[in-house]
Amino acid sequence: MCGIVGATAERSVSGILLEGLRRLEYRGYDSAGMAVWDGELIHRLRREGKVQALADALDGQPLTGSAGIAHTRWATHGKPSEHNAHPHMSGTSVAVVHNGIIENFEELKSELMISGYNFSSQTDTEVIAHLLDQAIKSGADHLSAVKDTVASLDGAFALGVIHEDKPGELIAARQGSPLVIGVGIGENFIASDQLALLPVTDRFMFLEEGDIAHLTRDEITVWDINGEIVEREVTQYKHATSATEKGKFKHFMMKEIYEQPTVTLAAFQDRIQDALVNERAFGEQAAPIFDQVKQIQIIACGTSYHAGLIAKYWMEGLAGIPCHVEVASEYRYRPVVIQEGTLFISISQSGETADTLAALRDVKDQILASLTICNVPGSSLVRESDLCLMTNAGPEIGVASTKAFTTQLVCLLLTTLVIGRRFKITEALERQIVESMMLLPALIEESLQMDSDIELMSQAFAEKQHSLFLGRGTLYPIAMEGALKLKEISYIHAEAYPAGELKHGPLALVDKDMPVVTVAPRNDMLDKLKANLQEVSARGGELFVFAGCTQKVQSGEGVHVLGMPDMPEILEPIVYTIPLQLLSYHVAVLKGTDVDQPRNLAKSVTVE
Ligand code: G6P
């Protein structure tokens, strides 16, 4: 989703801004632009398409100056085009970049048009530039103009503003969309996330909801929602910068798939003490909160929602705790009944997903407490939840989530164990599960060795239009996740079904052009699943079955069995995810799609 970068420095900032935009590319976008103040005037350059198109344009028309803002746009109001790309300007005086949506922009636009402003784009953002210009022309100073303008906007947004009469000054505002300040030495920055600024600083200040910040090269002043000057803590970024480079891999997605043995370990190793889960990992307040939990409500979107679906099997099946799971965009817009003792768990790799955040805010007063399982320290969900368990996966750059998902599952298993102790989970069972978790990195490593077999298998998918994914039990959500990965990066229509539903509709679709992928659990439902496989193969469907060696599913005409390592049942959903990630990756590479930045998708969905 839209990315913002801004800088004020002694040196020329356009290189910093351009590199920042490159580092925000992973968020998803369709045009890019930059505005730089050269000591006298603001110069702007925008291009539809990739940041590289902007970089090429800058080669021919360099922008030099010591303060500037830049943006990658993910179209909401108005199609992707140079005219709609940010920064937006009012005349030559003020330039604005914006992430989010201004809900009352039509009303504001009509008023501005009556006052004589002309609009050159279809965006909601342009109203902000004109409102600023109007406020300044009626006597407000630069800063009060931003404060007044922000007060008139409805919706969620993050803004970066420069003005031609304010040398080297940058104003930032945050209300509902992420924005971080990068603290440099004799230079300061803003960005949608920390990754954009890692080449220039590792010290960050997170803005709170409603904050407005004024930055010069040497000073940062922040006002809170009540207009009071506040100090915001400066934190040090912890991950190695190599986390944001591809290294030997061709794509970030593949690098991130291969990081899973390490990051799943990082998600649990420091949280285990004497073969039991240390509940202090969830925060100081965790124990008294967990003592009062009567049921769980999980809210998430996309891949994170699939993690939540698996957690339901664990919470109810292992621990005996009632657990509901729902996508945030549905939950937040329907009347809900929240029972006493509800722990609200949000799952989110970014910590900024607009619907998930809104769902939390809506129910805050009615729940026992909130816990977020999240990958981005300092993100909105982390700051606004009572408890948090970080997934520790390190930055995930590929839009299609991989390592963030498997680490979410590890964290959800830890959560099931600590809360489940108060319900059905005995100490012996907890120790047994913790012992099983120790095997996880090696099992993931082993399943990564299937890579070349899966690369071969991907050829059967590259020319197809449709595919079906089947699973049962905890592997049904894994089938959903496998189908989602294939859709996201290879643009092949993929549907996931609980295998038992096959006869109730999808079987009608099965023929030789519809490959069927099955994840075969080693549990008491295996015989039922085998019957489902017969039904597919009898109709000429080509079957790809991921199954353990002891599962006795045989390869044959139209049936390809890919052997998985044997493993404790509790780990199956985590480990069986790996080959499905590899499958979608190889199909996408064969099709030549943009693996890391699939069309129309964004990494951090900060608008509803
Ligand atoms: C986007 C991303 C997905 C992610 C979903 C939920 O669609 O592309 O990878 O699963 O948002 O995001 P979250 O950050 O809340 O996990």
Coordinates of C-alpha atoms and ligand atoms in Angstrom, one line a residue:
M1 CA 0.0 0.0 0.0
C2 CA 1.2 3.6 -0.5
G3 CA 4.6 4.4 0.8
I4 CA 6.0 7.7 2.1
V5 CA 9.6 8.8 2.5
G6 CA 10.8 12.3 3.4
A7 CA 14.1 13.8 4.4
T8 CA 15.7 17.0 5.5
A9 CA 19.5 17.1 5.5
E10 CA 22.5 19.2 4.6
R11 CA 23.3 16.9 1.6
S12 CA 21.0 16.5 -1.4
V13 CA 18.1 14.2 -0.4
S14 CA 16.9 12.8 -3.8
G15 CA 19.2 9.7 -3.6
I16 CA 17.9 8.9 0.0
L17 CA 14.3 9.4 -1.2
L18 CA 14.8 7.1 -4.2
E19 CA 16.4 4.4 -2.2
G20 CA 13.6 4.7 0.4
L21 CA 11.1 4.2 -2.4
R22 CA 12.9 1.1 -3.7
R23 CA 12.7 -0.3 -0.2
L24 CA 9.0 0.4 0.1
E25 CA 8.3 -1.3 -3.3
Y26 CA 7.4 -4.5 -1.4
R27 CA 4.3 -2.8 0.0
G28 CA 2.7 -2.8 -3.5
Y29 CA 2.2 0.3 -5.7
D30 CA 1.4 1.4 -9.2
S31 CA 3.2 4.8 -9.6
A32 CA 5.9 6.8 -7.9
G33 CA 6.9 10.4 -7.4
M34 CA 9.2 12.8 -5.7
A35 CA 9.3 16.6 -4.8
V36 CA 12.4 18.3 -3.7
W37 CA 13.0 21.8 -2.5
D38 CA 16.1 23.3 -4.1
G39 CA 16.5 26.3 -1.8
E40 CA 14.1 28.4 -3.8
L41 CA 11.4 26.3 -5.5
I42 CA 9.8 22.8 -5.2
H43 CA 10.5 20.6 -8.2
R44 CA 8.5 17.5 -8.8
L45 CA 8.8 14.4 -10.9
R46 CA 6.2 11.6 -11.1
R47 CA 5.9 8.4 -13.2
E48 CA 3.3 5.7 -13.7
G49 CA 4.7 2.2 -13.1
K50 CA 7.8 1.1 -11.2
V51 CA 10.2 3.2 -9.1
Q52 CA 12.7 2.4 -11.9
A53 CA 10.7 4.5 -14.3
L54 CA 11.0 7.4 -11.8
A55 CA 14.8 6.7 -11.4
D56 CA 15.2 6.7 -15.2
A57 CA 13.4 10.0 -15.4
L58 CA 15.6 11.4 -12.6
D59 CA 18.6 10.5 -14.7
G60 CA 17.5 12.9 -17.4
Q61 CA 16.1 15.5 -15.0
P62 CA 17.9 15.3 -11.6
L63 CA 16.2 16.9 -8.6
T64 CA 18.7 18.3 -6.1
G65 CA 17.9 19.9 -2.8
S66 CA 18.1 19.5 0.9
A67 CA 14.5 18.7 1.7
G68 CA 12.0 16.5 0.0
I69 CA 9.2 14.0 0.0
A70 CA 8.5 10.9 -2.1
H71 CA 5.8 8.4 -2.5
T72 CA 4.7 5.1 -4.0
R73 CA 1.0 5.1 -4.8
W74 CA -1.4 2.2 -4.6
A75 CA -4.5 3.5 -6.4
T76 CA -7.7 4.0 -4.5
H77 CA -9.3 7.2 -5.9
G78 CA -8.5 7.5 -9.6
K79 CA -6.6 5.1 -11.8
P80 CA -2.8 4.6 -11.8
S81 CA -1.4 7.5 -13.9
E82 CA 1.2 10.3 -13.7
H83 CA -1.5 12.9 -12.9
N84 CA -2.8 10.9 -10.0
A85 CA 0.7 10.0 -8.6
H86 CA 1.9 11.9 -5.5
P87 CA 3.3 14.3 -4.5
H88 CA 0.3 16.6 -5.1
M89 CA 0.8 20.3 -5.2
S90 CA -1.3 23.4 -4.8
G91 CA 0.2 25.8 -7.3
T92 CA 4.0 25.8 -6.7
S93 CA 3.9 26.4 -3.0
V94 CA 3.0 23.2 -1.2
A95 CA 3.6 19.5 -1.9
V96 CA 2.0 16.6 -0.1
V97 CA 2.3 12.9 0.1
H98 CA -0.4 10.8 1.6
N99 CA -1.1 7.2 2.6
G100 CA -4.7 6.3 3.5
I101 CA -8.1 7.6 2.5
I102 CA -9.8 10.9 3.1
E103 CA -13.5 9.9 3.5
N104 CA -14.9 13.5 3.2
F105 CA -12.8 14.5 0.2
E106 CA -15.8 15.0 -2.1
E107 CA -17.4 17.5 0.2
L108 CA -14.0 19.3 0.7
K109 CA -13.4 19.3 -3.0
S110 CA -16.7 21.0 -3.8
E111 CA -16.0 23.7 -1.3
L112 CA -12.5 24.2 -2.6
M113 CA -13.8 24.4 -6.2
I114 CA -16.3 27.1 -5.1
S115 CA -13.3 29.0 -3.7
G116 CA -11.6 28.8 -7.1
Y117 CA -9.3 25.8 -6.8
N118 CA -8.8 23.7 -9.9
F119 CA -8.1 20.0 -9.5
S120 CA -5.6 18.2 -11.8
S121 CA -6.2 14.6 -10.4
Q122 CA -9.0 12.4 -9.3
T123 CA -7.3 11.7 -6.0
D124 CA -8.6 12.4 -2.5
T125 CA -5.0 13.7 -1.7
E126 CA -5.2 16.8 -3.8
V127 CA -7.7 18.4 -1.5
I128 CA -5.1 18.3 1.3
A129 CA -2.6 20.4 -0.8
H130 CA -5.3 23.0 -1.6
L131 CA -6.6 23.1 2.0
L132 CA -3.0 23.8 3.1
D133 CA -2.6 26.5 0.5
Q134 CA -6.0 28.1 1.5
A135 CA -5.1 28.1 5.2
I136 CA -1.6 29.7 4.5
K137 CA -3.1 32.3 2.2
S138 CA -5.6 33.3 4.9
G139 CA -2.7 34.0 7.3
A140 CA -2.0 30.7 9.1
D141 CA 1.6 29.7 9.5
H142 CA 2.9 26.5 7.9
L143 CA 2.4 24.4 11.0
S144 CA -1.0 25.7 12.0
A145 CA -2.1 25.2 8.4
V146 CA -1.3 21.5 8.7
K147 CA -3.0 21.3 12.1
D148 CA -6.2 23.0 10.8
T149 CA -6.2 20.9 7.7
V150 CA -5.7 17.6 9.6
A151 CA -8.6 18.6 11.8
S152 CA -10.9 19.0 8.8
L153 CA -10.1 15.5 7.4
D154 CA -12.1 12.4 8.1
G155 CA -10.5 9.0 7.6
A156 CA -7.2 7.3 8.1
F157 CA -4.1 9.0 6.8
A158 CA -0.4 9.6 7.2
L159 CA 1.0 12.8 5.6
G160 CA 4.3 14.4 4.6
V161 CA 4.4 18.1 3.6
I162 CA 6.9 20.6 2.4
H163 CA 6.4 24.3 1.6
E164 CA 8.5 26.5 -0.6
D165 CA 8.7 29.3 2.0
K166 CA 9.9 27.0 4.7
P167 CA 13.5 26.1 3.9
G168 CA 14.5 22.6 5.1
E169 CA 11.3 21.9 7.0
L170 CA 9.2 18.9 6.8
I171 CA 5.8 18.3 8.5
A172 CA 4.4 14.9 9.2
A173 CA 1.0 13.8 10.5
R174 CA -0.3 10.5 11.5
Q175 CA -3.9 9.5 12.0
G176 CA -4.7 5.8 11.4
S177 CA -1.9 5.0 8.9
P178 CA 1.6 4.2 9.8
L179 CA 4.4 6.7 9.9
V180 CA 7.8 6.6 11.6
I181 CA 10.5 9.3 12.1
G182 CA 14.1 8.3 11.4
V183 CA 16.4 10.2 13.7
G184 CA 19.8 11.0 12.0
I185 CA 22.8 13.1 12.9
G186 CA 22.2 16.5 11.5
E187 CA 19.5 15.1 9.3
N188 CA 16.0 13.7 9.9
F189 CA 13.6 11.6 8.0
I190 CA 10.0 10.2 7.8
A191 CA 8.8 7.0 6.3
S192 CA 5.9 4.5 6.2
D193 CA 8.2 1.9 7.8
Q194 CA 11.7 1.6 9.2
L195 CA 13.0 -0.5 6.3
A196 CA 12.9 2.5 4.0
L197 CA 15.4 4.4 6.1
L198 CA 17.9 1.7 7.2
P199 CA 20.7 3.0 4.9
V200 CA 20.6 6.3 6.7
T201 CA 19.6 5.6 10.3
D202 CA 18.8 2.8 12.8
R203 CA 17.1 5.1 15.3
F204 CA 13.4 5.5 15.1
M205 CA 10.6 7.4 16.8
F206 CA 7.1 6.0 16.3
L207 CA 4.3 8.5 16.0
E208 CA 1.1 7.9 17.9
E209 CA -2.4 8.4 16.6
G210 CA -3.1 12.1 16.1
D211 CA 0.5 13.2 16.3
I212 CA 1.9 16.0 14.2
A213 CA 5.6 16.4 13.8
H214 CA 7.8 19.2 12.6
L215 CA 11.3 18.2 11.4
T216 CA 14.3 20.3 10.6
R217 CA 17.8 18.9 10.1
D218 CA 18.6 19.3 13.8
E219 CA 15.3 19.2 15.6
I220 CA 12.2 17.1 15.9
T221 CA 9.1 18.5 17.7
V222 CA 6.0 16.4 18.1
W223 CA 2.5 17.5 19.2
D224 CA 0.0 14.9 20.4
I225 CA -3.7 14.7 19.6
N226 CA -4.5 17.4 22.2
G227 CA -1.9 19.8 20.7
E228 CA 0.5 19.4 23.6
I229 CA 4.3 19.0 22.8
V230 CA 5.3 15.5 23.7
E231 CA 8.5 13.4 23.8
R232 CA 8.3 10.2 21.8
E233 CA 10.8 7.5 22.7
V234 CA 13.7 6.8 20.2
T235 CA 14.3 3.1 19.7
Q236 CA 17.1 1.3 18.0
Y237 CA 16.3 -1.0 15.0
K238 CA 17.5 -4.5 15.9
H239 CA 17.6 -6.7 12.8
A240 CA 20.7 -7.0 10.6
T241 CA 20.5 -4.9 7.4
S242 CA 21.1 -8.2 5.5
A243 CA 17.5 -9.0 6.4
T244 CA 16.4 -6.6 3.7
E245 CA 18.7 -7.9 1.0
K246 CA 18.1 -10.9 -1.3
G247 CA 21.6 -12.5 -0.9
K248 CA 22.0 -15.5 -3.1
F249 CA 18.3 -15.8 -3.9
K250 CA 16.6 -14.5 -7.0
H251 CA 13.5 -13.3 -5.1
F252 CA 12.8 -12.2 -1.5
M253 CA 10.0 -14.8 -1.3
M254 CA 12.4 -17.7 -1.9
K255 CA 14.9 -16.2 0.6
E256 CA 12.1 -16.0 3.1
I257 CA 10.9 -19.5 2.5
Y258 CA 14.4 -20.7 3.2
E259 CA 14.7 -18.7 6.4
Q260 CA 11.9 -20.7 8.0
P261 CA 14.1 -23.2 9.9
T262 CA 15.8 -20.3 11.6
V263 CA 12.9 -18.0 12.2
T264 CA 10.6 -20.7 13.5
L265 CA 13.3 -21.5 16.1
A266 CA 13.6 -17.8 16.9
A267 CA 9.8 -17.7 17.5
F268 CA 10.0 -20.2 20.4
Q269 CA 13.5 -20.8 21.7
D270 CA 13.8 -17.9 24.2
R271 CA 10.2 -18.6 25.3
I272 CA 10.8 -22.1 26.6
Q273 CA 12.1 -22.6 30.1
D274 CA 12.6 -26.1 31.6
A275 CA 10.6 -27.6 28.7
L276 CA 7.6 -25.4 29.4
V277 CA 6.4 -22.2 27.9
N278 CA 7.4 -19.1 29.8
E279 CA 4.3 -17.0 30.0
R280 CA 6.2 -13.8 30.8
A281 CA 7.1 -13.8 27.1
F282 CA 3.6 -12.4 26.6
G283 CA 4.2 -9.5 28.9
E284 CA 4.2 -8.8 32.7
Q285 CA 0.4 -8.6 32.8
A286 CA -0.1 -12.0 31.0
A287 CA -0.7 -14.3 33.9
P288 CA -3.6 -12.5 35.7
I289 CA -5.2 -11.9 32.3
F290 CA -4.9 -15.6 31.2
D291 CA -6.3 -16.7 34.6
Q292 CA -9.6 -15.0 33.6
V293 CA -9.9 -16.2 30.0
K294 CA -13.1 -18.1 29.3
Q295 CA -13.0 -18.0 25.5
I296 CA -11.0 -16.7 22.6
Q297 CA -12.0 -14.5 19.6
I298 CA -9.4 -14.4 16.9
I299 CA -9.5 -11.7 14.2
A300 CA -7.2 -11.4 11.2
C301 CA -7.0 -11.0 7.4
G302 CA -5.5 -13.0 4.5
T303 CA -2.8 -15.4 5.4
S304 CA -2.9 -14.4 9.1
Y305 CA -6.6 -15.5 9.1
H306 CA -5.5 -18.9 8.0
A307 CA -3.1 -19.1 10.9
G308 CA -6.1 -18.2 13.1
L309 CA -8.2 -21.1 11.6
I310 CA -5.5 -23.6 12.7
A311 CA -5.3 -22.1 16.1
K312 CA -9.0 -22.9 16.5
Y313 CA -8.3 -26.6 16.1
W314 CA -5.6 -26.3 18.8
M315 CA -7.5 -24.1 21.2
E316 CA -10.6 -26.3 21.1
G317 CA -9.1 -29.7 20.3
L318 CA -6.1 -29.6 22.6
A319 CA -7.0 -27.1 25.3
G320 CA -10.9 -27.3 25.3
I321 CA -11.2 -23.5 25.1
P322 CA -14.1 -22.1 23.0
C323 CA -12.5 -20.3 20.1
H324 CA -14.1 -18.2 17.3
V325 CA -12.2 -17.0 14.2
E326 CA -13.3 -14.4 11.8
V327 CA -11.9 -12.1 9.1
A328 CA -11.7 -8.6 10.4
S329 CA -13.6 -7.0 7.6
E330 CA -16.7 -9.1 8.4
Y331 CA -16.4 -9.0 12.1
R332 CA -16.1 -5.2 12.4
Y333 CA -19.2 -4.5 10.4
R334 CA -21.7 -6.9 12.0
P335 CA -23.3 -6.7 15.4
V336 CA -21.3 -9.1 17.6
V337 CA -22.0 -10.7 20.9
I338 CA -19.0 -10.7 23.1
Q339 CA -19.1 -13.0 26.1
E340 CA -17.6 -12.3 29.4
G341 CA -13.9 -13.4 29.7
T342 CA -13.1 -13.0 26.0
L343 CA -9.5 -12.7 25.1
F344 CA -9.3 -10.9 21.7
I345 CA -6.4 -12.2 19.7
S346 CA -5.3 -10.2 16.5
I347 CA -2.9 -11.9 14.1
S348 CA -1.0 -9.6 11.7
Q349 CA 2.4 -9.7 10.1
S350 CA 2.3 -5.9 9.5
G351 CA 0.5 -4.8 12.6
E352 CA -1.1 -2.1 10.5
T353 CA -4.0 -3.8 8.7
A354 CA -6.8 -1.3 8.8
D355 CA -9.7 -3.8 9.3
T356 CA -7.9 -5.7 12.0
L357 CA -6.9 -2.6 13.8
A358 CA -10.5 -1.2 13.5
A359 CA -11.9 -4.4 14.9
L360 CA -9.7 -4.2 17.9
R361 CA -10.6 -0.6 18.5
D362 CA -14.3 -1.3 18.2
V363 CA -14.4 -4.0 20.9
K364 CA -11.8 -2.7 23.3
D365 CA -14.3 -1.8 26.0
Q366 CA -16.1 -5.1 25.8
I367 CA -13.3 -7.6 26.0
L368 CA -11.3 -9.0 28.9
A369 CA -8.0 -8.1 27.1
S370 CA -6.3 -8.1 23.8
L371 CA -3.3 -10.0 22.6
T372 CA -1.6 -9.4 19.3
I373 CA 0.6 -11.9 17.4
C374 CA 2.6 -9.6 15.2
N375 CA 5.9 -9.3 13.2
V376 CA 6.5 -5.6 13.3
P377 CA 7.8 -4.1 16.6
G378 CA 6.2 -0.7 17.4
S379 CA 3.4 -1.2 14.9
S380 CA -0.2 0.0 15.7
L381 CA -1.5 -3.4 16.8
V382 CA 1.5 -3.9 19.1
R383 CA 1.1 -0.5 20.7
E384 CA -2.7 -0.7 21.1
S385 CA -3.0 -4.3 22.4
D386 CA -2.7 -5.2 26.1
L387 CA -0.3 -8.1 25.4
C388 CA 1.9 -9.0 22.5
L389 CA 3.9 -12.0 21.3
M390 CA 6.3 -11.0 18.5
T391 CA 6.7 -13.5 15.8
N392 CA 10.5 -12.7 15.4
A393 CA 10.5 -13.5 11.7
G394 CA 12.5 -10.4 10.7
P395 CA 11.4 -8.2 7.9
E396 CA 9.3 -10.0 5.3
I397 CA 9.6 -8.3 1.9
G398 CA 7.8 -10.6 -0.4
V399 CA 4.1 -9.6 -0.6
A400 CA 3.0 -13.2 -0.3
S401 CA 3.5 -14.0 3.3
T402 CA 5.6 -17.1 4.1
K403 CA 7.9 -17.0 7.1
A404 CA 5.5 -14.6 8.9
F405 CA 2.8 -17.3 8.6
T406 CA 4.8 -20.2 10.0
T407 CA 6.1 -18.1 12.9
Q408 CA 2.5 -17.0 13.6
L409 CA 1.6 -20.7 13.9
V410 CA 4.5 -21.3 16.3
C411 CA 3.3 -18.3 18.4
L412 CA -0.3 -19.6 18.3
L413 CA 0.9 -23.0 19.6
L414 CA 2.7 -21.3 22.5
T415 CA -0.4 -19.3 23.2
T416 CA -2.5 -22.5 23.2
L417 CA -0.2 -24.1 25.7
V418 CA -0.1 -21.2 28.2
I419 CA -3.8 -20.6 28.2
G420 CA -4.6 -24.3 27.8
R421 CA -2.7 -25.0 31.1
R422 CA -5.7 -23.4 32.8
F423 CA -8.0 -25.8 30.9
K424 CA -7.3 -29.3 29.6
I425 CA -3.6 -29.2 28.8
T426 CA -1.6 -31.2 31.4
E427 CA 2.0 -30.5 32.2
A428 CA 2.9 -33.8 30.6
L429 CA 1.2 -32.9 27.4
E430 CA 2.8 -29.4 27.4
R431 CA 6.2 -31.0 27.8
Q432 CA 5.5 -33.4 25.0
I433 CA 4.4 -30.7 22.6
V434 CA 7.4 -28.5 23.5
E435 CA 9.7 -31.4 22.8
S436 CA 8.0 -31.9 19.4
M437 CA 8.5 -28.2 18.7
M438 CA 12.3 -28.7 19.1
L439 CA 12.1 -30.9 15.9
L440 CA 10.5 -28.2 13.9
P441 CA 13.6 -26.5 12.4
A442 CA 15.0 -29.8 11.2
L443 CA 11.7 -30.9 9.7
I444 CA 11.3 -27.7 7.8
E445 CA 14.9 -28.1 6.6
E446 CA 14.0 -31.6 5.4
S447 CA 10.9 -30.5 3.6
L448 CA 12.9 -27.7 1.8
Q449 CA 14.9 -30.5 0.2
M450 CA 11.8 -31.3 -1.8
D451 CA 12.5 -28.1 -3.7
S452 CA 13.7 -29.7 -7.0
D453 CA 10.8 -32.2 -7.1
I454 CA 8.3 -29.4 -6.6
E455 CA 10.0 -27.4 -9.3
L456 CA 9.3 -30.3 -11.7
M457 CA 5.8 -30.7 -10.4
S458 CA 5.1 -27.0 -11.1
Q459 CA 5.2 -27.6 -14.8
A460 CA 1.9 -29.4 -14.5
F461 CA 0.4 -26.1 -13.2
A462 CA 1.9 -23.3 -15.3
E463 CA -0.5 -23.7 -18.3
K464 CA -3.6 -24.4 -16.2
Q465 CA -6.4 -21.9 -15.4
H466 CA -7.8 -23.5 -12.3
S467 CA -6.7 -25.8 -9.5
L468 CA -8.2 -27.4 -6.4
F469 CA -6.6 -27.8 -2.9
L470 CA -8.0 -30.3 -0.5
G471 CA -7.2 -31.0 3.2
R472 CA -8.8 -32.2 6.3
G473 CA -8.5 -31.2 10.0
T474 CA -5.7 -28.7 10.6
L475 CA -4.5 -29.2 7.1
Y476 CA -7.7 -27.8 5.6
P477 CA -6.6 -24.2 6.5
I478 CA -3.2 -25.2 5.1
A479 CA -4.9 -26.1 1.8
M480 CA -6.6 -22.7 1.9
E481 CA -3.2 -21.1 2.5
G482 CA -1.7 -23.1 -0.4
A483 CA -4.5 -22.0 -2.7
L484 CA -4.1 -18.4 -1.6
K485 CA -0.3 -18.4 -2.4
L486 CA -1.0 -19.8 -5.9
K487 CA -3.6 -17.2 -6.6
E488 CA -1.5 -14.3 -5.2
I489 CA 1.7 -14.9 -7.2
S490 CA 0.9 -17.1 -10.2
Y491 CA -2.6 -15.7 -10.9
I492 CA -4.1 -19.2 -11.2
H493 CA -7.5 -19.6 -9.9
A494 CA -7.2 -21.9 -6.9
E495 CA -9.9 -23.1 -4.6
A496 CA -9.5 -24.9 -1.3
Y497 CA -12.1 -27.3 0.1
P498 CA -12.3 -29.5 3.1
A499 CA -11.9 -32.8 1.4
G500 CA -15.2 -34.0 2.8
E501 CA -17.0 -31.3 0.8
L502 CA -15.7 -32.6 -2.5
K503 CA -18.9 -34.5 -3.4
H504 CA -21.0 -31.4 -2.5
G505 CA -20.0 -29.4 -5.5
P506 CA -16.3 -29.2 -6.5
L507 CA -16.2 -32.7 -7.9
A508 CA -18.3 -31.4 -10.8
L509 CA -15.3 -29.3 -11.9
V510 CA -12.7 -32.1 -11.8
D511 CA -11.2 -33.1 -15.2
K512 CA -7.8 -33.4 -16.7
D513 CA -7.4 -29.6 -16.8
M514 CA -7.9 -29.2 -13.1
P515 CA -4.9 -30.3 -11.0
V516 CA -5.8 -31.3 -7.5
V517 CA -3.4 -30.8 -4.6
T518 CA -4.0 -32.7 -1.4
V519 CA -2.3 -32.5 1.9
A520 CA -2.8 -35.8 3.6
P521 CA -2.8 -35.9 7.4
R522 CA -1.5 -38.7 9.4
N523 CA -4.5 -39.0 11.6
D524 CA -7.7 -41.0 11.9
M525 CA -9.2 -39.2 8.9
L526 CA -6.7 -40.6 6.4
D527 CA -9.0 -43.4 5.2
K528 CA -11.7 -40.9 4.5
L529 CA -9.2 -38.7 2.6
K530 CA -8.1 -41.7 0.5
A531 CA -11.7 -42.3 -0.5
N532 CA -11.8 -38.6 -1.6
L533 CA -8.7 -39.1 -3.7
Q534 CA -10.3 -42.1 -5.5
E535 CA -13.2 -39.9 -6.4
V536 CA -10.9 -37.4 -8.1
S537 CA -8.8 -39.9 -9.9
A538 CA -11.9 -41.7 -11.2
R539 CA -12.8 -38.5 -13.0
G540 CA -9.5 -38.1 -14.8
G541 CA -8.2 -35.4 -12.4
E542 CA -4.5 -35.2 -11.9
L543 CA -3.6 -35.6 -8.3
F544 CA -0.6 -34.3 -6.3
V545 CA -0.6 -35.7 -2.8
F546 CA 1.8 -34.5 -0.1
A547 CA 1.9 -37.4 2.3
G548 CA 4.3 -38.9 4.9
C549 CA 6.1 -42.2 4.1
T550 CA 3.9 -44.1 6.6
Q551 CA 0.7 -42.9 5.1
K552 CA 0.6 -45.6 2.4
V553 CA -0.7 -43.4 -0.4
Q554 CA 0.7 -44.9 -3.7
S555 CA 1.7 -43.0 -6.8
G556 CA 0.1 -44.4 -9.9
E557 CA -1.6 -43.3 -13.1
G558 CA -2.5 -39.6 -12.6
V559 CA -1.5 -39.7 -8.9
H560 CA 1.8 -38.2 -7.9
V561 CA 2.8 -38.7 -4.3
L562 CA 5.4 -36.4 -2.8
G563 CA 6.9 -37.9 0.3
M564 CA 6.9 -35.7 3.4
P565 CA 9.1 -36.4 6.4
D566 CA 7.3 -38.2 9.3
M567 CA 6.6 -35.8 12.1
P568 CA 4.5 -35.4 15.2
E569 CA 0.9 -34.6 14.2
I570 CA 1.0 -31.2 16.0
L571 CA 3.6 -30.0 13.6
E572 CA 1.9 -31.1 10.4
P573 CA 0.2 -27.8 9.6
I574 CA 3.5 -25.9 9.9
V575 CA 5.7 -28.3 7.9
Y576 CA 3.1 -29.1 5.2
T577 CA 3.0 -25.3 4.5
I578 CA 6.5 -25.4 3.1
P579 CA 5.9 -27.5 -0.1
L580 CA 2.8 -25.4 -1.0
Q581 CA 4.9 -22.2 -0.7
L582 CA 7.5 -23.8 -3.0
L583 CA 4.9 -24.9 -5.4
S584 CA 3.4 -21.4 -5.8
Y585 CA 6.9 -19.9 -6.1
H586 CA 8.0 -22.2 -8.9
V587 CA 4.7 -21.9 -10.8
A588 CA 5.0 -18.1 -10.6
V589 CA 8.7 -18.2 -11.9
L590 CA 7.6 -20.4 -14.8
K591 CA 4.8 -18.0 -15.7
G592 CA 7.2 -15.1 -15.4
T593 CA 5.1 -13.1 -12.9
D594 CA 6.4 -10.5 -10.5
V595 CA 7.0 -12.9 -7.6
D596 CA 7.8 -10.4 -4.9
Q597 CA 5.4 -7.7 -6.0
P598 CA 2.3 -9.4 -7.5
R599 CA 0.0 -7.2 -9.4
N600 CA -2.7 -5.3 -7.5
L601 CA -1.6 -6.6 -4.1
A602 CA 0.0 -4.8 -1.2
K603 CA 2.0 -6.0 1.8
S604 CA 0.5 -3.7 4.3
V605 CA -3.2 -3.0 3.7
T606 CA -3.6 0.3 5.6
V607 CA -7.0 1.2 4.0
E608 CA -10.2 -0.8 4.2
Ligands
G6P1 C1 -2.2 -8.4 2.7 C2 -0.9 -9.1 2.5 C3 -1.1 -10.6 3.0 C4 -1.5 -10.6 4.5 C5 -2.8 -9.7 4.6 C6 -3.1 -9.5 6.1 O1 -3.2 -8.9 1.9 O2 -0.5 -9.2 1.2 O3 0.2 -11.3 2.9 O4 -1.8 -11.9 4.8 O5 -2.6 -8.5 4.0 O6 -2.0 -8.7 6.6 P1 -1.5 -8.7 8.0 O7 -0.3 -7.7 8.0 O8 -2.6 -8.2 8.9 O9 -1.1 -10.1 8.4

